[in-house]
XYZ file of C-alpha atoms in Angstrom:
517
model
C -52.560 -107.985 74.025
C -51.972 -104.388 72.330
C -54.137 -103.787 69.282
C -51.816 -104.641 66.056
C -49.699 -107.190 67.994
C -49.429 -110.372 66.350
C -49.652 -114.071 68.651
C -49.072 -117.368 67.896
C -48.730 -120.624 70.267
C -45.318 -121.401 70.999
C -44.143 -125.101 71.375
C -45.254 -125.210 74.897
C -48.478 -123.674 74.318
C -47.652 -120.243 75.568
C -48.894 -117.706 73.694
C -45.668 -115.687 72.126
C -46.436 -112.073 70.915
C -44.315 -109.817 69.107
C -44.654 -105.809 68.889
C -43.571 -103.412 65.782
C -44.648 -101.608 63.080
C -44.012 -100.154 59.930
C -41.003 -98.082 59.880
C -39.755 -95.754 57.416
C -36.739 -97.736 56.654
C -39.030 -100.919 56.168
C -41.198 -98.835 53.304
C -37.861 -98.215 52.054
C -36.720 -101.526 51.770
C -40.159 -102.659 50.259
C -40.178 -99.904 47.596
C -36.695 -100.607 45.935
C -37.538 -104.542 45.885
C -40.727 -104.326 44.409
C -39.562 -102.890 41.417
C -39.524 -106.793 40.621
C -43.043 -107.099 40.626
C -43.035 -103.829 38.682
C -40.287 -105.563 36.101
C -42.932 -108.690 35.826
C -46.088 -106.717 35.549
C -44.435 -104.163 32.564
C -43.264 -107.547 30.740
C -46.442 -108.834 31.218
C -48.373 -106.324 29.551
C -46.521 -104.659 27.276
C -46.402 -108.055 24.933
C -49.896 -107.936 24.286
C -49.943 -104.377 23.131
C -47.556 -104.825 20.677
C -48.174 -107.917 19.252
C -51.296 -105.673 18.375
C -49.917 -103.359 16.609
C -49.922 -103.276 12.643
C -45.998 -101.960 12.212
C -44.672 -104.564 15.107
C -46.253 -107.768 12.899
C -45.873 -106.270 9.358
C -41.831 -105.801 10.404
C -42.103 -109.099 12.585
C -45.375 -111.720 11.618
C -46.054 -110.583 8.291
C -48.376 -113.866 8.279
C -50.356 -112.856 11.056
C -50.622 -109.219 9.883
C -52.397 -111.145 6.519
C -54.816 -113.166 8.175
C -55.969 -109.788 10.275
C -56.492 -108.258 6.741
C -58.396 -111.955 5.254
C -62.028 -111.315 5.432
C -62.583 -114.638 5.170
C -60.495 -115.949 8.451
C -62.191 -116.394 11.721
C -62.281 -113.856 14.356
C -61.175 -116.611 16.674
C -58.225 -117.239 14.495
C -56.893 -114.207 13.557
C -53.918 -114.244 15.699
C -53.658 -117.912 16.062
C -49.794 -118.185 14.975
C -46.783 -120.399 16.357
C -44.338 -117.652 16.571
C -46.165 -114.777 17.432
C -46.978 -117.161 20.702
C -43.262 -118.308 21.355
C -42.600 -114.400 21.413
C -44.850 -114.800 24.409
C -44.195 -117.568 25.749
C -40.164 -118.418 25.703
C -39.931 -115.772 28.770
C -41.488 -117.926 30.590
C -39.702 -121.507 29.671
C -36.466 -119.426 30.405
C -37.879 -117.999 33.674
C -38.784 -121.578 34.173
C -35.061 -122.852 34.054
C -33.523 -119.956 35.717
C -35.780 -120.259 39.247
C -33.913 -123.303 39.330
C -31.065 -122.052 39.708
C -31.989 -118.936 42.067
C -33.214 -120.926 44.516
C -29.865 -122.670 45.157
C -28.170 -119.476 45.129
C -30.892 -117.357 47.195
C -29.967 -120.075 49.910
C -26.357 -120.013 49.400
C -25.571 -116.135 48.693
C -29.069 -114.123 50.203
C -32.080 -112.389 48.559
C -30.134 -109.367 47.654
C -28.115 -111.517 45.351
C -30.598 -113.019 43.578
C -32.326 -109.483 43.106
C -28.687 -108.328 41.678
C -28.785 -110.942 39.345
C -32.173 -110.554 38.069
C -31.470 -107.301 37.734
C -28.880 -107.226 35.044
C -30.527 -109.689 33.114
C -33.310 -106.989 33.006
C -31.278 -104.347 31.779
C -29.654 -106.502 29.376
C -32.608 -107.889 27.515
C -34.292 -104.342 27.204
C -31.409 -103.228 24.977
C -31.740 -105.999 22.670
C -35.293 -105.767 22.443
C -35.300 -102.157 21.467
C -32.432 -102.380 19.218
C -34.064 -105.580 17.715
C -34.115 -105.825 14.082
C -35.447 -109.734 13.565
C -37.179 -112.709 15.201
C -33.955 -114.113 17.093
C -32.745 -110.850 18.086
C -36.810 -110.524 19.774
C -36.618 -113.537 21.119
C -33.509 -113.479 22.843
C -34.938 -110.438 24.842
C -37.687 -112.703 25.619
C -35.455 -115.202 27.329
C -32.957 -112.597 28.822
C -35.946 -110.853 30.452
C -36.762 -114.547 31.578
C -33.933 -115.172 33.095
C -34.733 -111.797 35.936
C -37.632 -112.952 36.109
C -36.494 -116.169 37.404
C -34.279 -114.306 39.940
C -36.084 -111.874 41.155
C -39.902 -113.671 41.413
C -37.922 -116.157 43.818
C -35.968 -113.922 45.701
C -38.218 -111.079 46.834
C -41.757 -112.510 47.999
C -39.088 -114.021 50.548
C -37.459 -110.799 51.269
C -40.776 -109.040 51.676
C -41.941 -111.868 54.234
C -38.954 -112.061 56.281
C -38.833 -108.250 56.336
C -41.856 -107.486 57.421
C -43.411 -107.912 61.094
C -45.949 -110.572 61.150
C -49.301 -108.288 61.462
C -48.601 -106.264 58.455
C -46.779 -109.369 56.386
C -49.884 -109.681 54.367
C -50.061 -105.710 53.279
C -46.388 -105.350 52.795
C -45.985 -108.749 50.648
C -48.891 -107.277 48.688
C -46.965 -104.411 47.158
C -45.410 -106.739 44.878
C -48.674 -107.763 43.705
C -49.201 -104.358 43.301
C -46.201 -102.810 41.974
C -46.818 -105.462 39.060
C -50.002 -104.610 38.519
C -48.837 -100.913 38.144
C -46.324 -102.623 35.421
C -49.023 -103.655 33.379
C -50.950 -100.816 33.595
C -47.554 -98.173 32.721
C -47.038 -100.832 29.545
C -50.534 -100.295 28.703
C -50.499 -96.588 29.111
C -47.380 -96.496 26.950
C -48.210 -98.762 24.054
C -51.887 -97.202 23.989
C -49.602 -93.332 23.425
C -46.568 -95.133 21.261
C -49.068 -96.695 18.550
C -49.804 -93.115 17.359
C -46.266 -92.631 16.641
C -47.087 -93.019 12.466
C -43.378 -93.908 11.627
C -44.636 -97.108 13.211
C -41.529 -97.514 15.406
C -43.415 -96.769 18.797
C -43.072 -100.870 19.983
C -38.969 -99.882 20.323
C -40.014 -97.744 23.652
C -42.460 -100.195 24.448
C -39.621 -103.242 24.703
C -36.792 -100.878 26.059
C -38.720 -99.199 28.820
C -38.315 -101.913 31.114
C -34.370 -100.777 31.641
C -35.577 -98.097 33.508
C -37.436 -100.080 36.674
C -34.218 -102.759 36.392
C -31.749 -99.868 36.691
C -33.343 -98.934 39.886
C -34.151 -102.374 41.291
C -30.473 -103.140 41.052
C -28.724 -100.255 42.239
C -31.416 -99.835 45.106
C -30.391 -103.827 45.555
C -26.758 -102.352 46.565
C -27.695 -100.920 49.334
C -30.684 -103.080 50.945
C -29.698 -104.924 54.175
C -29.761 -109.042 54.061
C -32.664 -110.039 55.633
C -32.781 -111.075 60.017
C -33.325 -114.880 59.614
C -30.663 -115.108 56.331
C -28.409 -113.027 58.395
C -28.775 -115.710 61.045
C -28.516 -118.718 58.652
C -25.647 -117.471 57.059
C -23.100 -116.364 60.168
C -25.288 -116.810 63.544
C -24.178 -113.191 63.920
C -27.212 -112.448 66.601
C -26.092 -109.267 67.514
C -26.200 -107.689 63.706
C -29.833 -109.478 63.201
C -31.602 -107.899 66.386
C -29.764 -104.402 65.062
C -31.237 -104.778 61.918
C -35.089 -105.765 63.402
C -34.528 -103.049 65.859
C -34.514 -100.934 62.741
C -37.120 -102.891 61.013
C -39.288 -102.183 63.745
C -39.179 -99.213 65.420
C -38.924 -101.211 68.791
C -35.992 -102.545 71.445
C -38.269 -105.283 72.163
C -37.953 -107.957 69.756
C -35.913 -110.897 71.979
C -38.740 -112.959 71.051
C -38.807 -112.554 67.010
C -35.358 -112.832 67.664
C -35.481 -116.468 69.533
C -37.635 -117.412 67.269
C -35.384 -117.015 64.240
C -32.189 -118.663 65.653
C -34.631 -121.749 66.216
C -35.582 -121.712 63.159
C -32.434 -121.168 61.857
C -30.833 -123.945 63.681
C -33.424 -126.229 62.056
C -32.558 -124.816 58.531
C -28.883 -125.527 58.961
C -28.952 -129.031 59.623
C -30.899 -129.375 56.079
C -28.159 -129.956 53.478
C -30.789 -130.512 50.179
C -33.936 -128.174 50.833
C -35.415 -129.649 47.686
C -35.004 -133.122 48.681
C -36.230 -132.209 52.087
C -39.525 -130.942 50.920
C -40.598 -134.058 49.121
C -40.568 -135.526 52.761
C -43.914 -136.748 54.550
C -43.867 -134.352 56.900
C -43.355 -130.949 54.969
C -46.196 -132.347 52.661
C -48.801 -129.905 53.352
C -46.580 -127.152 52.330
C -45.302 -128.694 49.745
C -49.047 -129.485 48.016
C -49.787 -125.638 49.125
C -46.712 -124.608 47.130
C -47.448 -126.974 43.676
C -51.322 -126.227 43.950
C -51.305 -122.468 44.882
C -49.496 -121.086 41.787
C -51.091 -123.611 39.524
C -54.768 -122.704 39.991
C -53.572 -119.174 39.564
C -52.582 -119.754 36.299
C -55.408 -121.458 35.608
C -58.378 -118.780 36.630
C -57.502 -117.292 32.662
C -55.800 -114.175 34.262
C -52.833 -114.074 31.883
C -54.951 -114.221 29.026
C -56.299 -110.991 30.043
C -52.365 -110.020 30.717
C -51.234 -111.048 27.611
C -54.125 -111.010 24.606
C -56.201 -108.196 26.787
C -56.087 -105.773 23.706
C -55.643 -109.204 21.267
C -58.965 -109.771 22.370
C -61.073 -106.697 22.281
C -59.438 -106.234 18.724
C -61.245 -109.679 17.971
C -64.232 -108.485 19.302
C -64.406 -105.806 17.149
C -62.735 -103.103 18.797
C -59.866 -100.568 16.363
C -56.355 -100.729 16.916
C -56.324 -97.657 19.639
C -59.654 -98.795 20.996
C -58.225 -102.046 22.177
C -55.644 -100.919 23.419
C -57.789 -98.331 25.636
C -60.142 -101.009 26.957
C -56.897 -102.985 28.524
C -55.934 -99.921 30.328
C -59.825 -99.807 31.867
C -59.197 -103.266 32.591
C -55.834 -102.604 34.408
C -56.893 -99.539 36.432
C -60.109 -101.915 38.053
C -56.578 -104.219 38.644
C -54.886 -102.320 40.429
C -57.823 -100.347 42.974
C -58.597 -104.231 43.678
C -54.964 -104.606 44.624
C -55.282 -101.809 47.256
C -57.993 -103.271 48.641
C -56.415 -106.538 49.008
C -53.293 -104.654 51.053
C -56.370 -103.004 53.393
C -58.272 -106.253 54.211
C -55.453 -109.073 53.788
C -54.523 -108.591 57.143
C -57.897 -108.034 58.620
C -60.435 -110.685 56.398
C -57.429 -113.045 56.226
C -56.458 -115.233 52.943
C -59.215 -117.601 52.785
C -62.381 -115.432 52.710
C -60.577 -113.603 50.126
C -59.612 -116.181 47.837
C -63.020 -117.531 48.086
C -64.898 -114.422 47.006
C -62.690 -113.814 44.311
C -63.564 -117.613 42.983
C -66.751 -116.700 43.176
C -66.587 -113.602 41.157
C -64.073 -115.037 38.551
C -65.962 -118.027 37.752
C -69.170 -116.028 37.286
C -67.232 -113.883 34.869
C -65.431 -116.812 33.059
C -69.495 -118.269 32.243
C -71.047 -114.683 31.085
C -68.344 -113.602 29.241
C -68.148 -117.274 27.075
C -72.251 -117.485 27.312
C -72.233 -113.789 25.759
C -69.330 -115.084 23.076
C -71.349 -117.911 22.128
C -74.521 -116.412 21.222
C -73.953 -112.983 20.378
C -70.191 -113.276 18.472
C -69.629 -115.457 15.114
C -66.993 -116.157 13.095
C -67.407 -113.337 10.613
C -68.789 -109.547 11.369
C -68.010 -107.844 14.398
C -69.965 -107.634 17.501
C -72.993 -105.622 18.612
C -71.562 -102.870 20.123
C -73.292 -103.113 23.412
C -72.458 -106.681 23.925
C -68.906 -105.873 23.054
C -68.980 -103.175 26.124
C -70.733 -105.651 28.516
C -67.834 -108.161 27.680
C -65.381 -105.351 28.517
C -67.193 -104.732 32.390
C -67.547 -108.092 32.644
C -63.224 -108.492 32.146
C -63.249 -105.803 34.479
C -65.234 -107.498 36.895
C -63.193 -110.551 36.409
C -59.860 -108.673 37.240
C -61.107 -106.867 40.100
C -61.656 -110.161 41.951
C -57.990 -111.499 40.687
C -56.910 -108.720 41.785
C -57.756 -108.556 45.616
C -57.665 -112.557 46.067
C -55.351 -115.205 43.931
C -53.166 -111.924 42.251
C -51.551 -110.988 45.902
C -51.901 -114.219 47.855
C -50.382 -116.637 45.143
C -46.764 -115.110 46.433
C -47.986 -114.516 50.072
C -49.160 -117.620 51.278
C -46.389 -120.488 49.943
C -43.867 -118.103 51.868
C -45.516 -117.637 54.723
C -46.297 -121.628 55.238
C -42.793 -122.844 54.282
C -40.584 -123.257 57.095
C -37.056 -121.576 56.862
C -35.444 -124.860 56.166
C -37.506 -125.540 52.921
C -38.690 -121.733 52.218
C -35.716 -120.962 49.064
C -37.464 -124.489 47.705
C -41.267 -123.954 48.218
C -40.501 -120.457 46.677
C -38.592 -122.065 43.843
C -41.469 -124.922 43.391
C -43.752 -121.396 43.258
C -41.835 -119.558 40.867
C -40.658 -122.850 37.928
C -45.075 -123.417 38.303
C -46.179 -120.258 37.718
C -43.811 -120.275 34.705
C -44.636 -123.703 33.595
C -47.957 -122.893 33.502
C -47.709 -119.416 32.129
C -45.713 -120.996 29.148
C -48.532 -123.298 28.559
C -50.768 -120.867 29.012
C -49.121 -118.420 27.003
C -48.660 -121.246 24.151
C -52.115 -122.666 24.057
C -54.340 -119.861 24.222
C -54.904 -118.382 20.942
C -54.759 -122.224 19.623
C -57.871 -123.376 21.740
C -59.483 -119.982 20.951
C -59.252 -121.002 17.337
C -60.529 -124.824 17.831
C -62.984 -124.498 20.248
C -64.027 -120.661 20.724
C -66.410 -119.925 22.922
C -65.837 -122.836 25.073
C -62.139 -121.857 26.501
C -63.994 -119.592 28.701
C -65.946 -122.294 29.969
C -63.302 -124.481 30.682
C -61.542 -121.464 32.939
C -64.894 -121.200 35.119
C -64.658 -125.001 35.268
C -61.056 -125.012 36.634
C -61.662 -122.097 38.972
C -64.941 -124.300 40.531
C -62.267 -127.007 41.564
C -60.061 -124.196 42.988
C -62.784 -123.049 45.268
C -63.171 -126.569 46.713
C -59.532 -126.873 47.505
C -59.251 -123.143 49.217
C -62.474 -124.274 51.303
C -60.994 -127.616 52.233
C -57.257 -127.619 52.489
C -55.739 -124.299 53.241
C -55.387 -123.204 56.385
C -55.628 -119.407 57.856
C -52.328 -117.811 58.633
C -53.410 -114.465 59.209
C -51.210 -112.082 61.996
C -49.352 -115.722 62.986
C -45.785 -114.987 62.868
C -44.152 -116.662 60.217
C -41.803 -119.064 62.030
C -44.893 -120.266 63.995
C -47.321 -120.971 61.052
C -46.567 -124.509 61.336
C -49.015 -124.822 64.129
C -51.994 -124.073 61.573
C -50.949 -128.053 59.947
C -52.085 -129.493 63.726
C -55.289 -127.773 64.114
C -56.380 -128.376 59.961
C -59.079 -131.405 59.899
C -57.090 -132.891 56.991
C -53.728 -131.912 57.469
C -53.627 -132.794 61.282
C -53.211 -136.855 59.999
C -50.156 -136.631 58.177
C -48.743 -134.486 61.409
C -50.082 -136.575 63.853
C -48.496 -140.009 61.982
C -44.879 -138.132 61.257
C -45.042 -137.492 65.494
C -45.906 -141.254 66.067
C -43.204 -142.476 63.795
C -40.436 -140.794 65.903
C -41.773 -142.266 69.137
C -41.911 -145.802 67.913
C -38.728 -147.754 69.390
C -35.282 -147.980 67.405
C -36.499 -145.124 65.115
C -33.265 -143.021 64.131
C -34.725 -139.277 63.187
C -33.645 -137.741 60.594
C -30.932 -134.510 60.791
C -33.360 -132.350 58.539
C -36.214 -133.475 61.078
C-alpha cells in the first residue's frame, strides 16, 4: 500500500484503499468555509475584552463598573453580575435553538445552505452591535450572532469531513479549530489596540468587526461545490459526484470512494427521521460519542479562559491594557498548539492526543486553583510573580486544549456518525456545546464569587473523569475512511456487545428489520 493511502476493511473483509491528496481546489474549499470557525473564535473572544473595558460597562453595567471601583468588594466578585453574563451567554441559548433547526435543513437543502444562512445572520448582528446604543439593542446582536453560529458550527465540520480524503481528514477538519482560534486571537489583538481609543468608543469596532469574516464566508459560500456523498443523497447523480472527487483529489481513481458513498447513501435514504434513528440501539455508540464528546469539552474550563481570559487577569491584579495583553499571550500558545494538532492528528491519532492534553489540563486546573488559594485573598492584589506563574500556567493549560479536545471535539462525532445519522450527531454536537457553553457562560463568575478558589478544582476534577472515558470508550479512527469507521464499534472491548446483540436480533426467526437498519 502507497505511503499516505488510507485502508479500511470492507464488509467482506477485503481491505479497500483509496488514493488522493490535497489539491489546490480542496485548500480552496477549506479556506472560504472556515471562516465559520473564524466567525466563532472572534465572537468568542472579543466578549471578554470588552466587558473589560471601563467605557463599555460605564455606558452599559454601570453596576458592575461600581463594584470594580468598591474597595471593599471581593476580587472574586467584582464582575459577578446577571446581565453582564446574559450578554455572554444568550449567544449561546440562541445558537442552542437554531442547530435545531440547521440540522433539518443541512439534510434537506446541503452544507452550503446552512453556511448561507449562518452567514447573514452574521452580518446582520454585527451592525446592530456596533450601532448599539442600550442593553436590548446588545443583546439582540448576541442572539443574531447565535443564530450563525447555529448554522454554520453544524454545517461545516460536515463539509470539511466529507470533503476531505480520509488520510488528511484529521488535518483539514482541524483548520476550523484553527481558524477559530485565529478569531480569538484577531478579537484580542483588536480590543487590546481599541481600548486606547480615549473617546472610549473603541468596543463599536470590536462588536462590528465580525461583518467582515461573514461577508466573506457567505459570498465564498456562493460558489463552493455541494459536497460528493450530499450530492449523492440528494439526486444519485453519480456521474457529477466522481467529477467533483476527481477534482477533490487530484486522481481518476476514486471508483472505490465512489462505491462507497452510494452505499452509504442508499442506507441514508431509507432513514426518514435521522434524529429518531439515532436514539436506536444500534447507533448507540455514536450517539454516547456525540452527547459525551462536546460535553467534557465544555467542561475542561476552556471557555472561561475564552470568555473572562482578560476578566481574570484584571482580578488578579493585572491594569486594564495589561489584561488584555496577557489574553493575547494566552491565545498565541492557542493557536501554535493548534498547528501542531493539524501535524500529528493524522499521524499520533485522536486518542493519544486527547489523553495528553487531559493530562496537561488537569495539572493546570490544580496549580493554578492551589496557587489562588494560598497566595490570592479577597482584598489586595497579587504578588506579582505568582500573578505571572498563573499566566504560564493558563498558557500551559491552552496549549494542551489546543492540540487535543479544541480540534477533535468537531472531528471525531463526524467522522463516527454514519451518513444516515451524521446531520443529527452533528446537531446533538452543536445544541451541547451550546447548552453547555450557556451554562458555562452563566455560572462562572457566580461560582467564582461563592466558592473561589475551588472552581478550579472542580474543572481538574471533571477533566479526571474525561480521561477515563477517552481511555475506555473511544475508539481510534485514524486514516479509516469515513464511511468505513463503523468497523472500529466491532473490534472496541465495550462497544463490540451492543453490535454483536443488534446482529443476533436480526437473525432470530420472524424478526421484521427495520427500513433505517
Amino acid at each position: 500500500m502507497a505511503i499516505g493511502d488510507a485502508a479500511a476493511p470492507a464488509a467482506g473483509g477485503v481491505l479497500v484503499e483509496y488514493g488522493g491528496r490535497v489539491t489546490p481546489f480542496l485548500v480552496l474549499s477549506a479556506v472560504i468555509v472556515c471562516c465559520g470557525g473564524f466567525l466563532f473564535g472572534y465572537d468568542l473572544g472579543v466578549s471578554g475584552g470588552v466587558t473589560s473595558m471601563n467605557s463599555f460597562l460605564k455606558r452599559f453595567f454601570p453596576e458592575v463598573y461600581r463594584q470594580k471601583q468598591d474597595s471593599k468588594a471581593s476580587h472574586y466578585c467584582q464582575f459577578n453580575s446577571e446581565l453582564l453574563t446574559l450578554f455572554t451567554s444568550s449567544m449561546y441559548i440562541a445558537g442552542l435553538v437554531a442547530t435545531l433547526v440547521a440540522s433539518s435543513i443541512t439534510r434537506r437543502f446541503g452544507r452550503r445552505a446552512s453556511m448561507l444562512i449562518g452567514g447573514a445572520f452574521f452580518i446582520t448582528g454585527s451592525v446592530f452591535g456596533g450601532a448599539a446604543v442600550n442593553v436590548p439593542m446588545l443583546l439582540l446582536n448576541r442572539i443574531l450572532l447565535g443564530i450563525g453560529l447555529g448554522f454554520t458550527n453544524q454545517s461545516i465540520p460536515l463539509y470539511l469531513s466529507e470533503m476531505a480524503p480520509p488520510q488528511y481528514r484529521g488535518a483539514v477538519n482541524n483548520g476550523f479549530e484553527l481558524c477559530l482560534s485565529l478569531g480569538i486571537l484577531c478579537a484580542n489583538i483588536l480590543n487590546y489596540f481599541v481600548v486606547k481609543i480615549k473617546a472610549g468608543w473603541g468596543w463599536r469596532i470590536s462588536l462590528s468587526m465580525a461583518a467582515l469574516p461573514a461577508a466573506f464566508l457567505t459570498t465564498g459560500a456562493i460558489f463552493l461545490p455541494e459536497t460528493p456523498s450530499f450530492i449523492i443523497q440528494r439526486d444519485g447523480n453519480t456521474d457529477k459526484a466522481r467529477v467533483l472527487l476527481q477534482k477533490l483529489r487530484g486522481t481518476d481513481s476514486v471508483q472505490k470512494e465512489l462505491d462507497d458513498l452510494v452505499s452509504a447513501s442508499n442506507l441514508s435514504r431509507t432513514t426518514r427521521y435521522p434524529f429518531r434513528n439515532i436514539f436506536r440501539r444500534k447507533y448507540r455508540p455514536q450517539f454516547v460519542i456525540a452527547l459525551l464528546i462536546p460535553f467534557f469539552n465544555q467542561v475542561t474550563g476552556i471557555n472561561v479562559i475564552n470568555f473572562y481570559a482578560p476578566v481574570m487577569f484584571r482580578t488578579i491584579g493585572f491594569k486594564e491594557n495589561a489584561s488584555l495583553l496577557s489574553s493575547v499571550v494566552t491565545r498565541l500558545c492557542a493557536t501554535f498548539a493548534n498547528i501542531v494538532a493539524m501535524i500529528l492528528v493524522d499521524r499520533s491519532g485522536r486518542r493519544k492526543l486527547l489523553l495528553i492534553g487531559n493530562i496537561q489540563m488537569m495539572l493546570s486546573q490544580f496549580t493554578v486553583g492551589a496557587i489562588l488559594a494560598t497566595k490570592f485573598k479577597d482584598h489586595g492584589d497579587m504578588d506579582k510573580d505568582y500573578a505571572y506563574l498563573v499566566l504560564i500556567i493558563m498558557c500551559v493549560f491552552v496549549a494542551g486544549y489546543g492540540w487535543s479536545w479544541g480540534p477533535l471535539t468537531f472531528l471525531v462525532p463526524a467522522e463516527v456518525c454514519p451518513l444516515e445519522i451524521r446531520s443529527a450527531g452533528q446537531g446533538i454536537v452543536v445544541a451541547v456545546t451550546f447548552l453547555m457553553t450557556f451554562v458555562i457562560s452563566q455560572t462562572f463568575l457566580v461560582t467564582l464569587c461563592h466558592i473561589k478558589s475551588g472552581t478550579f478544582f472542580v474543572f481538574g476534577a471533571l477533566i479526571c473523569l474525561m480521561t477515563l472515558f477517552v481511555y475506555l470508550f473511544l475508539p481510534e479512527t485514524k486514516k479509516l475512511p469515513i464511511e468505513q469507521v463503523k468497523h472500529v464499534w466491532r473490534r472496541h472491548w465495550f462497544w463490540k456487545k451492543i453490535v454483536r446483540e443488534e446482529q443476533e436480533e436480526k437473525k432470530q426467526p420472524g424478526t421484521i428489520a427495520s427500513p433505517s437498519s
